[in-house]
One Martini backbone bead per residue (centre of mass of N, CA, C, O) as a GRO file, in nm:
protein
  145
    1MET     BB    1   0.703   0.315  -1.570
    2SER     BB    2   0.423   0.218  -1.372
    3LYS     BB    3   0.171   0.457  -1.268
    4THR     BB    4  -0.121   0.452  -1.053
    5LEU     BB    5  -0.341   0.706  -0.966
    6LEU     BB    6  -0.660   0.684  -0.781
    7TYR     BB    7  -0.746   0.932  -0.578
    8GLY     BB    8  -0.819   1.172  -0.809
    9ALA     BB    9  -1.107   1.141  -0.837
   10THR     BB   10  -1.403   1.326  -0.886
   11LYS     BB   11  -1.584   1.062  -0.931
   12ILE     BB   12  -1.744   0.824  -0.727
   13ASP     BB   13  -1.832   0.492  -0.793
   14GLY     BB   14  -1.952   0.259  -0.575
   15SER     BB   15  -1.987   0.022  -0.803
   16ASN     BB   16  -1.692   0.046  -0.844
   17SER     BB   17  -1.429  -0.167  -0.772
   18ALA     BB   18  -1.195   0.049  -0.765
   19TYR     BB   19  -1.361   0.186  -0.493
   20ALA     BB   20  -1.338  -0.065  -0.323
   21PRO     BB   21  -1.283  -0.232  -0.065
   22ILE     BB   22  -1.052  -0.462   0.051
   23GLU     BB   23  -1.142  -0.752   0.195
   24SER     BB   24  -0.859  -0.897   0.277
   25LEU     BB   25  -0.795  -0.589   0.434
   26ALA     BB   26  -1.019  -0.492   0.650
   27ALA     BB   27  -0.856  -0.475   0.927
   28PHE     BB   28  -0.727  -0.176   0.834
   29GLN     BB   29  -0.965  -0.012   0.825
   30TRP     BB   30  -0.924   0.315   0.964
   31LYS     BB   31  -0.605   0.260   1.068
   32ASN     BB   32  -0.447   0.190   0.791
   33ARG     BB   33  -0.193   0.197   0.576
   34VAL     BB   34  -0.123  -0.006   0.281
   35PHE     BB   35   0.169  -0.182   0.173
   36ILE     BB   36   0.196  -0.388  -0.117
   37LEU     BB   37   0.426  -0.651  -0.194
   38PHE     BB   38   0.524  -0.809  -0.495
   39ALA     BB   39   0.728  -1.052  -0.572
   40ASP     BB   40   0.978  -1.142  -0.764
   41LYS     BB   41   1.173  -1.399  -0.873
   42ASP     BB   42   1.455  -1.236  -0.809
   43ASN     BB   43   1.391  -0.992  -0.586
   44ALA     BB   44   1.534  -0.715  -0.645
   45ARG     BB   45   1.297  -0.514  -0.641
   46ALA     BB   46   1.188  -0.593  -0.366
   47ALA     BB   47   1.445  -0.525  -0.208
   48ARG     BB   48   1.455  -0.229  -0.289
   49GLN     BB   49   1.179  -0.155  -0.170
   50GLU     BB   50   1.229  -0.235   0.119
   51ASN     BB   51   1.476  -0.054   0.174
   52GLN     BB   52   1.338   0.213   0.113
   53LEU     BB   53   1.110   0.196   0.332
   54LEU     BB   54   1.284   0.091   0.596
   55SER     BB   55   1.471   0.355   0.628
   56ASP     BB   56   1.179   0.504   0.743
   57ARG     BB   57   1.006   0.422   1.013
   58SER     BB   58   0.892   0.690   1.124
   59ALA     BB   59   0.727   0.762   0.869
   60LEU     BB   60   0.548   0.515   0.880
   61ASP     BB   61   0.431   0.568   1.162
   62GLN     BB   62   0.310   0.856   1.107
   63ARG     BB   63   0.123   0.706   0.865
   64ASP     BB   64   0.003   0.432   0.952
   65MET     BB   65   0.180   0.186   0.855
   66VAL     BB   66   0.171  -0.108   0.647
   67VAL     BB   67   0.398  -0.372   0.548
   68LEU     BB   68   0.368  -0.601   0.277
   69LYS     BB   69   0.460  -0.940   0.173
   70VAL     BB   70   0.412  -1.119  -0.132
   71SER     BB   71   0.506  -1.474  -0.153
   72ALA     BB   72   0.388  -1.753  -0.267
   73GLY     BB   73   0.114  -1.683  -0.080
   74ALA     BB   74   0.273  -1.538   0.130
   75VAL     BB   75   0.261  -1.337   0.434
   76ARG     BB   76   0.464  -1.050   0.531
   77ALA     BB   77   0.557  -0.842   0.783
   78LEU     BB   78   0.769  -0.554   0.768
   79PHE     BB   79   0.547  -0.345   0.890
   80GLY     BB   80   0.384  -0.415   1.140
   81ALA     BB   81   0.074  -0.571   1.198
   82ALA     BB   82   0.004  -0.920   1.085
   83ASP     BB   83  -0.260  -1.164   1.059
   84ASP     BB   84  -0.399  -1.404   0.878
   85LEU     BB   85  -0.313  -1.388   0.567
   86ASP     BB   86  -0.412  -1.415   0.219
   87GLY     BB   87  -0.230  -1.397  -0.062
   88GLU     BB   88  -0.436  -1.489  -0.281
   89ALA     BB   89  -0.664  -1.295  -0.201
   90ILE     BB   90  -0.505  -1.037  -0.243
   91ARG     BB   91  -0.432  -1.081  -0.537
   92ARG     BB   92  -0.725  -1.101  -0.637
   93ASP     BB   93  -0.844  -0.829  -0.521
   94LEU     BB   94  -0.606  -0.655  -0.678
   95GLU     BB   95  -0.519  -0.771  -0.949
   96ALA     BB   96  -0.256  -0.905  -0.952
   97PRO     BB   97   0.000  -1.043  -1.054
   98GLU     BB   98   0.159  -1.300  -1.093
   99ALA     BB   99   0.361  -1.500  -0.973
  100GLY     BB  100   0.685  -1.332  -1.008
  101GLU     BB  101   0.574  -1.045  -1.003
  102PHE     BB  102   0.596  -0.707  -0.987
  103ALA     BB  103   0.424  -0.523  -0.721
  104ALA     BB  104   0.244  -0.225  -0.596
  105PHE     BB  105   0.037  -0.114  -0.317
  106LEU     BB  106  -0.191   0.145  -0.207
  107LEU     BB  107  -0.377   0.183   0.087
  108GLY     BB  108  -0.609   0.337   0.236
  109LYS     BB  109  -0.803   0.384   0.514
  110ASP     BB  110  -1.064   0.311   0.329
  111GLY     BB  111  -0.947   0.047   0.148
  112THR     BB  112  -0.836   0.175  -0.107
  113VAL     BB  113  -0.686   0.223  -0.400
  114LYS     BB  114  -0.416   0.467  -0.470
  115LEU     BB  115  -0.172   0.274  -0.572
  116LYS     BB  116   0.011   0.157  -0.872
  117VAL     BB  117   0.308  -0.044  -0.926
  118SER     BB  118   0.585  -0.189  -1.143
  119GLU     BB  119   0.790  -0.022  -0.973
  120PRO     BB  120   0.983   0.108  -0.770
  121ILE     BB  121   0.945   0.335  -0.498
  122THR     BB  122   1.006   0.598  -0.334
  123SER     BB  123   0.962   0.723  -0.029
  124GLY     BB  124   0.920   1.016  -0.117
  125GLU     BB  125   0.690   0.962  -0.316
  126LEU     BB  126   0.500   0.817  -0.126
  127PHE     BB  127   0.478   1.042   0.094
  128ALA     BB  128   0.369   1.260  -0.097
  129ILE     BB  129   0.109   1.117  -0.167
  130ILE     BB  130   0.000   1.087   0.117
  131ASP     BB  131   0.028   1.397   0.201
  132SER     BB  132  -0.198   1.479  -0.032
  133MET     BB  133  -0.411   1.365   0.135
  134PRO     BB  134  -0.679   1.461   0.312
  135MET     BB  135  -0.649   1.278   0.564
  136ARG     BB  136  -0.353   1.351   0.622
  137ALA     BB  137  -0.390   1.654   0.653
  138ALA     BB  138  -0.578   1.629   0.900
  139GLU     BB  139  -0.377   1.480   1.086
  140THR     BB  140  -0.158   1.715   1.099
  141LEU     BB  141  -0.368   1.911   1.265
  142ARG     BB  142  -0.357   1.746   1.500
  143PRO     BB  143  -0.238   1.770   1.828
  144ASP     BB  144  -0.171   1.443   1.872
  145ARG     BB  145   0.067   1.436   1.625
   0.00000   0.00000   0.00000
């Protein structure tokens, strides 16, 4: 399994596109963390990933998550609200694999890619990664949370 965790960089070069906010998903910046799932052709891994994430909707809600599925250029919100998104633009901006290949990305509230996986990730692993982020740690300390 390939997992790339990107948020742990010690020095962020603003000119490096790896740390630039994803333009096609700018509507979510500073409001939501976004998990984008690219379905594979047999869809078994995508279905497993969907089931894994959607089994704990309250945890998704607590972490201000939106879950999107991109399949054949179409975008469907699996959790949270999302309108008028272009699947091909998202695929291009994230440099995701071609249609028919499985991939998943986590974007932080700052709009940058925090995690890229080529196999389904458990909700426990995903939530642990999110909960280790400084912004999430600060959110848990707020009294209104």
